[in-house]
Amino acid sequence: MSLFQTINKRQSVRKFKDQQIPVEDLQKIIQAAGQAPSAKNIQNWHFVVLSNQEKIQALANAVAEKNQALARQVQDEDLKRKFTKFLRFGTFFKQAPAVIFVYGKDNYVPTGLPVLEEIGADAKAMQALVSTRPAMQSLGAAIQTLSLAATELGYGSCWMTSANYAASEITELLDFHKDDYFLSAIVPIGIPEGDPKSPSRKPIEEIATFIR
């Protein structure tokens, strides 16, 4: 496929065939993700690749248990209903033959921030600069590259953040310990089941301004 074909083919896949992924393909996908651009080349990512089905199921169960534990403390019935209703979007990764847990580190100081602090700049101006979150942009670039690499190799994937409220439980079960790194996203990967459809995209007139 050409690059543009791969981009257009990539979709959020939530159902996968029961077929294992060769470790060589998983390595190619991670190597591709590691080629993503990052702010000042901080490469602030770490990928935990899991293909043990029992552990994947245990992690999904942990998310479900955390969902229930939080819901029991909610007094607003409508809020509780919505929170528990969409649990399936945080646990469908249990169907995938492999799941990549993307960890990141927010260790980038935006260029110019120390200067603004030194001169006593307006707090609103400093917050505007901090809100650009270059470190998170770097993680986003890695995850997108990962997803495109998976598509190129014939796999489907889904960029998930729905289960991040159970990040501590997930990290504990993974027994992953890396100072100052946090769970950023979960990306299940596998051969798509059925014919997934992507939602429509906004036309170029709505997403771009060309200045000549």
PDB file of C-alpha atoms in Angstrom, residues 112-210:
ATOM      1  CA  GLY A 112      10.135  29.942  26.314  1.00  0.00           C
ATOM      2  CA  LEU A 113       8.480  28.921  29.586  1.00  0.00           C
ATOM      3  CA  PRO A 114      11.572  29.546  31.765  1.00  0.00           C
ATOM      4  CA  VAL A 115      11.878  32.975  30.127  1.00  0.00           C
ATOM      5  CA  LEU A 116       8.239  33.820  30.846  1.00  0.00           C
ATOM      6  CA  GLU A 117       8.704  32.698  34.442  1.00  0.00           C
ATOM      7  CA  GLU A 118      11.902  34.731  34.806  1.00  0.00           C
ATOM      8  CA  ILE A 119      10.320  37.966  33.586  1.00  0.00           C
ATOM      9  CA  GLY A 120       7.167  37.429  35.631  1.00  0.00           C
ATOM     10  CA  ALA A 121       4.876  37.069  32.637  1.00  0.00           C
ATOM     11  CA  ASP A 122       1.127  36.948  32.981  1.00  0.00           C
ATOM     12  CA  ALA A 123      -0.084  33.603  34.371  1.00  0.00           C
ATOM     13  CA  LYS A 124      -2.558  33.280  31.512  1.00  0.00           C
ATOM     14  CA  ALA A 125       0.252  33.532  28.962  1.00  0.00           C
ATOM     15  CA  MET A 126       2.274  30.879  30.756  1.00  0.00           C
ATOM     16  CA  GLN A 127      -0.729  28.565  31.016  1.00  0.00           C
ATOM     17  CA  ALA A 128      -1.403  28.984  27.301  1.00  0.00           C
ATOM     18  CA  LEU A 129       2.143  27.843  26.563  1.00  0.00           C
ATOM     19  CA  VAL A 130       1.998  24.905  28.981  1.00  0.00           C
ATOM     20  CA  SER A 131      -1.328  23.771  27.505  1.00  0.00           C
ATOM     21  CA  THR A 132       0.362  22.966  24.197  1.00  0.00           C
ATOM     22  CA  ARG A 133       1.734  19.853  25.977  1.00  0.00           C
ATOM     23  CA  PRO A 134       4.627  18.971  23.635  1.00  0.00           C
ATOM     24  CA  ALA A 135       5.277  15.758  25.556  1.00  0.00           C
ATOM     25  CA  MET A 136       1.732  14.559  24.953  1.00  0.00           C
ATOM     26  CA  GLN A 137       1.974  15.572  21.308  1.00  0.00           C
ATOM     27  CA  SER A 138       5.048  13.344  21.091  1.00  0.00           C
ATOM     28  CA  LEU A 139       3.153  10.391  22.545  1.00  0.00           C
ATOM     29  CA  GLY A 140       0.326  11.024  20.094  1.00  0.00           C
ATOM     30  CA  ALA A 141       2.756  10.892  17.188  1.00  0.00           C
ATOM     31  CA  ALA A 142       4.101   7.549  18.421  1.00  0.00           C
ATOM     32  CA  ILE A 143       0.645   6.044  18.848  1.00  0.00           C
ATOM     33  CA  GLN A 144      -0.464   7.196  15.399  1.00  0.00           C
ATOM     34  CA  THR A 145       2.689   5.773  13.839  1.00  0.00           C
ATOM     35  CA  LEU A 146       2.094   2.523  15.716  1.00  0.00           C
ATOM     36  CA  SER A 147      -1.462   2.326  14.377  1.00  0.00           C
ATOM     37  CA  LEU A 148      -0.371   2.992  10.800  1.00  0.00           C
ATOM     38  CA  ALA A 149       2.349   0.358  11.022  1.00  0.00           C
ATOM     39  CA  ALA A 150      -0.209  -2.178  12.244  1.00  0.00           C
ATOM     40  CA  THR A 151      -2.493  -1.274   9.335  1.00  0.00           C
ATOM     41  CA  GLU A 152       0.349  -1.656   6.845  1.00  0.00           C
ATOM     42  CA  LEU A 153       0.959  -5.202   8.139  1.00  0.00           C
ATOM     43  CA  GLY A 154      -2.717  -6.120   7.794  1.00  0.00           C
ATOM     44  CA  TYR A 155      -3.847  -5.646  11.379  1.00  0.00           C
ATOM     45  CA  GLY A 156      -6.513  -3.525  12.964  1.00  0.00           C
ATOM     46  CA  SER A 157      -6.040  -1.436  16.090  1.00  0.00           C
ATOM     47  CA  CYS A 158      -7.826   1.031  18.313  1.00  0.00           C
ATOM     48  CA  TRP A 159      -6.417   3.994  20.213  1.00  0.00           C
ATOM     49  CA  MET A 160      -8.030   3.636  23.634  1.00  0.00           C
ATOM     50  CA  THR A 161      -8.065   5.944  26.652  1.00  0.00           C
ATOM     51  CA  SER A 162     -11.400   4.797  28.126  1.00  0.00           C
ATOM     52  CA  ALA A 163      -9.763   2.660  30.792  1.00  0.00           C
ATOM     53  CA  ASN A 164      -7.260   5.227  32.021  1.00  0.00           C
ATOM     54  CA  TYR A 165      -9.180   5.687  35.280  1.00  0.00           C
ATOM     55  CA  ALA A 166      -7.900   2.198  36.154  1.00  0.00           C
ATOM     56  CA  ALA A 167      -4.301   3.039  35.250  1.00  0.00           C
ATOM     57  CA  SER A 168      -2.902   2.217  38.691  1.00  0.00           C
ATOM     58  CA  GLU A 169      -4.571  -1.207  38.725  1.00  0.00           C
ATOM     59  CA  ILE A 170      -3.411  -1.944  35.180  1.00  0.00           C
ATOM     60  CA  THR A 171       0.145  -0.894  35.946  1.00  0.00           C
ATOM     61  CA  GLU A 172       0.210  -3.010  39.089  1.00  0.00           C
ATOM     62  CA  LEU A 173      -0.989  -6.116  37.249  1.00  0.00           C
ATOM     63  CA  LEU A 174       1.525  -5.534  34.474  1.00  0.00           C
ATOM     64  CA  ASP A 175       4.197  -5.166  37.156  1.00  0.00           C
ATOM     65  CA  PHE A 176       5.584  -2.284  35.160  1.00  0.00           C
ATOM     66  CA  HIS A 177       7.821   0.110  37.041  1.00  0.00           C
ATOM     67  CA  LYS A 178       9.514   3.039  35.353  1.00  0.00           C
ATOM     68  CA  ASP A 179       9.980   6.281  37.261  1.00  0.00           C
ATOM     69  CA  ASP A 180       7.600   9.098  36.345  1.00  0.00           C
ATOM     70  CA  TYR A 181       5.969   7.145  33.501  1.00  0.00           C
ATOM     71  CA  PHE A 182       2.173   6.989  33.351  1.00  0.00           C
ATOM     72  CA  LEU A 183      -0.302   4.998  31.282  1.00  0.00           C
ATOM     73  CA  SER A 184      -1.223   7.126  28.287  1.00  0.00           C
ATOM     74  CA  ALA A 185      -3.215   4.763  26.079  1.00  0.00           C
ATOM     75  CA  ILE A 186      -4.076   1.156  25.349  1.00  0.00           C
ATOM     76  CA  VAL A 187      -3.863  -0.169  21.789  1.00  0.00           C
ATOM     77  CA  PRO A 188      -5.336  -3.618  21.090  1.00  0.00           C
ATOM     78  CA  ILE A 189      -4.106  -5.172  17.855  1.00  0.00           C
ATOM     79  CA  GLY A 190      -5.304  -8.084  15.760  1.00  0.00           C
ATOM     80  CA  ILE A 191      -6.803  -9.148  12.471  1.00  0.00           C
ATOM     81  CA  PRO A 192     -10.146  -7.329  12.118  1.00  0.00           C
ATOM     82  CA  GLU A 193     -13.306  -9.403  12.480  1.00  0.00           C
ATOM     83  CA  GLY A 194     -15.943  -8.503   9.907  1.00  0.00           C
ATOM     84  CA  ASP A 195     -15.897  -5.288   7.916  1.00  0.00           C
ATOM     85  CA  PRO A 196     -15.413  -2.353  10.309  1.00  0.00           C
ATOM     86  CA  LYS A 197     -16.648   1.032   9.149  1.00  0.00           C
ATOM     87  CA  SER A 198     -15.211   4.384  10.086  1.00  0.00           C
ATOM     88  CA  PRO A 199     -17.407   7.381  10.867  1.00  0.00           C
ATOM     89  CA  SER A 200     -17.474  10.106   8.255  1.00  0.00           C
ATOM     90  CA  ARG A 201     -14.743  12.727   8.301  1.00  0.00           C
ATOM     91  CA  LYS A 202     -15.126  16.472   8.116  1.00  0.00           C
ATOM     92  CA  PRO A 203     -14.492  17.956   4.667  1.00  0.00           C
ATOM     93  CA  ILE A 204     -11.246  19.785   4.084  1.00  0.00           C
ATOM     94  CA  GLU A 205     -13.105  23.111   4.042  1.00  0.00           C
ATOM     95  CA  GLU A 206     -13.937  22.619   7.741  1.00  0.00           C
ATOM     96  CA  ILE A 207     -10.531  21.508   8.950  1.00  0.00           C
ATOM     97  CA  ALA A 208      -8.092  23.705   7.035  1.00  0.00           C
ATOM     98  CA  THR A 209      -7.398  27.339   6.249  1.00  0.00           C
ATOM     99  CA  PHE A 210      -5.066  28.021   3.329  1.00  0.00           C
TER     100      PHE A 210
END
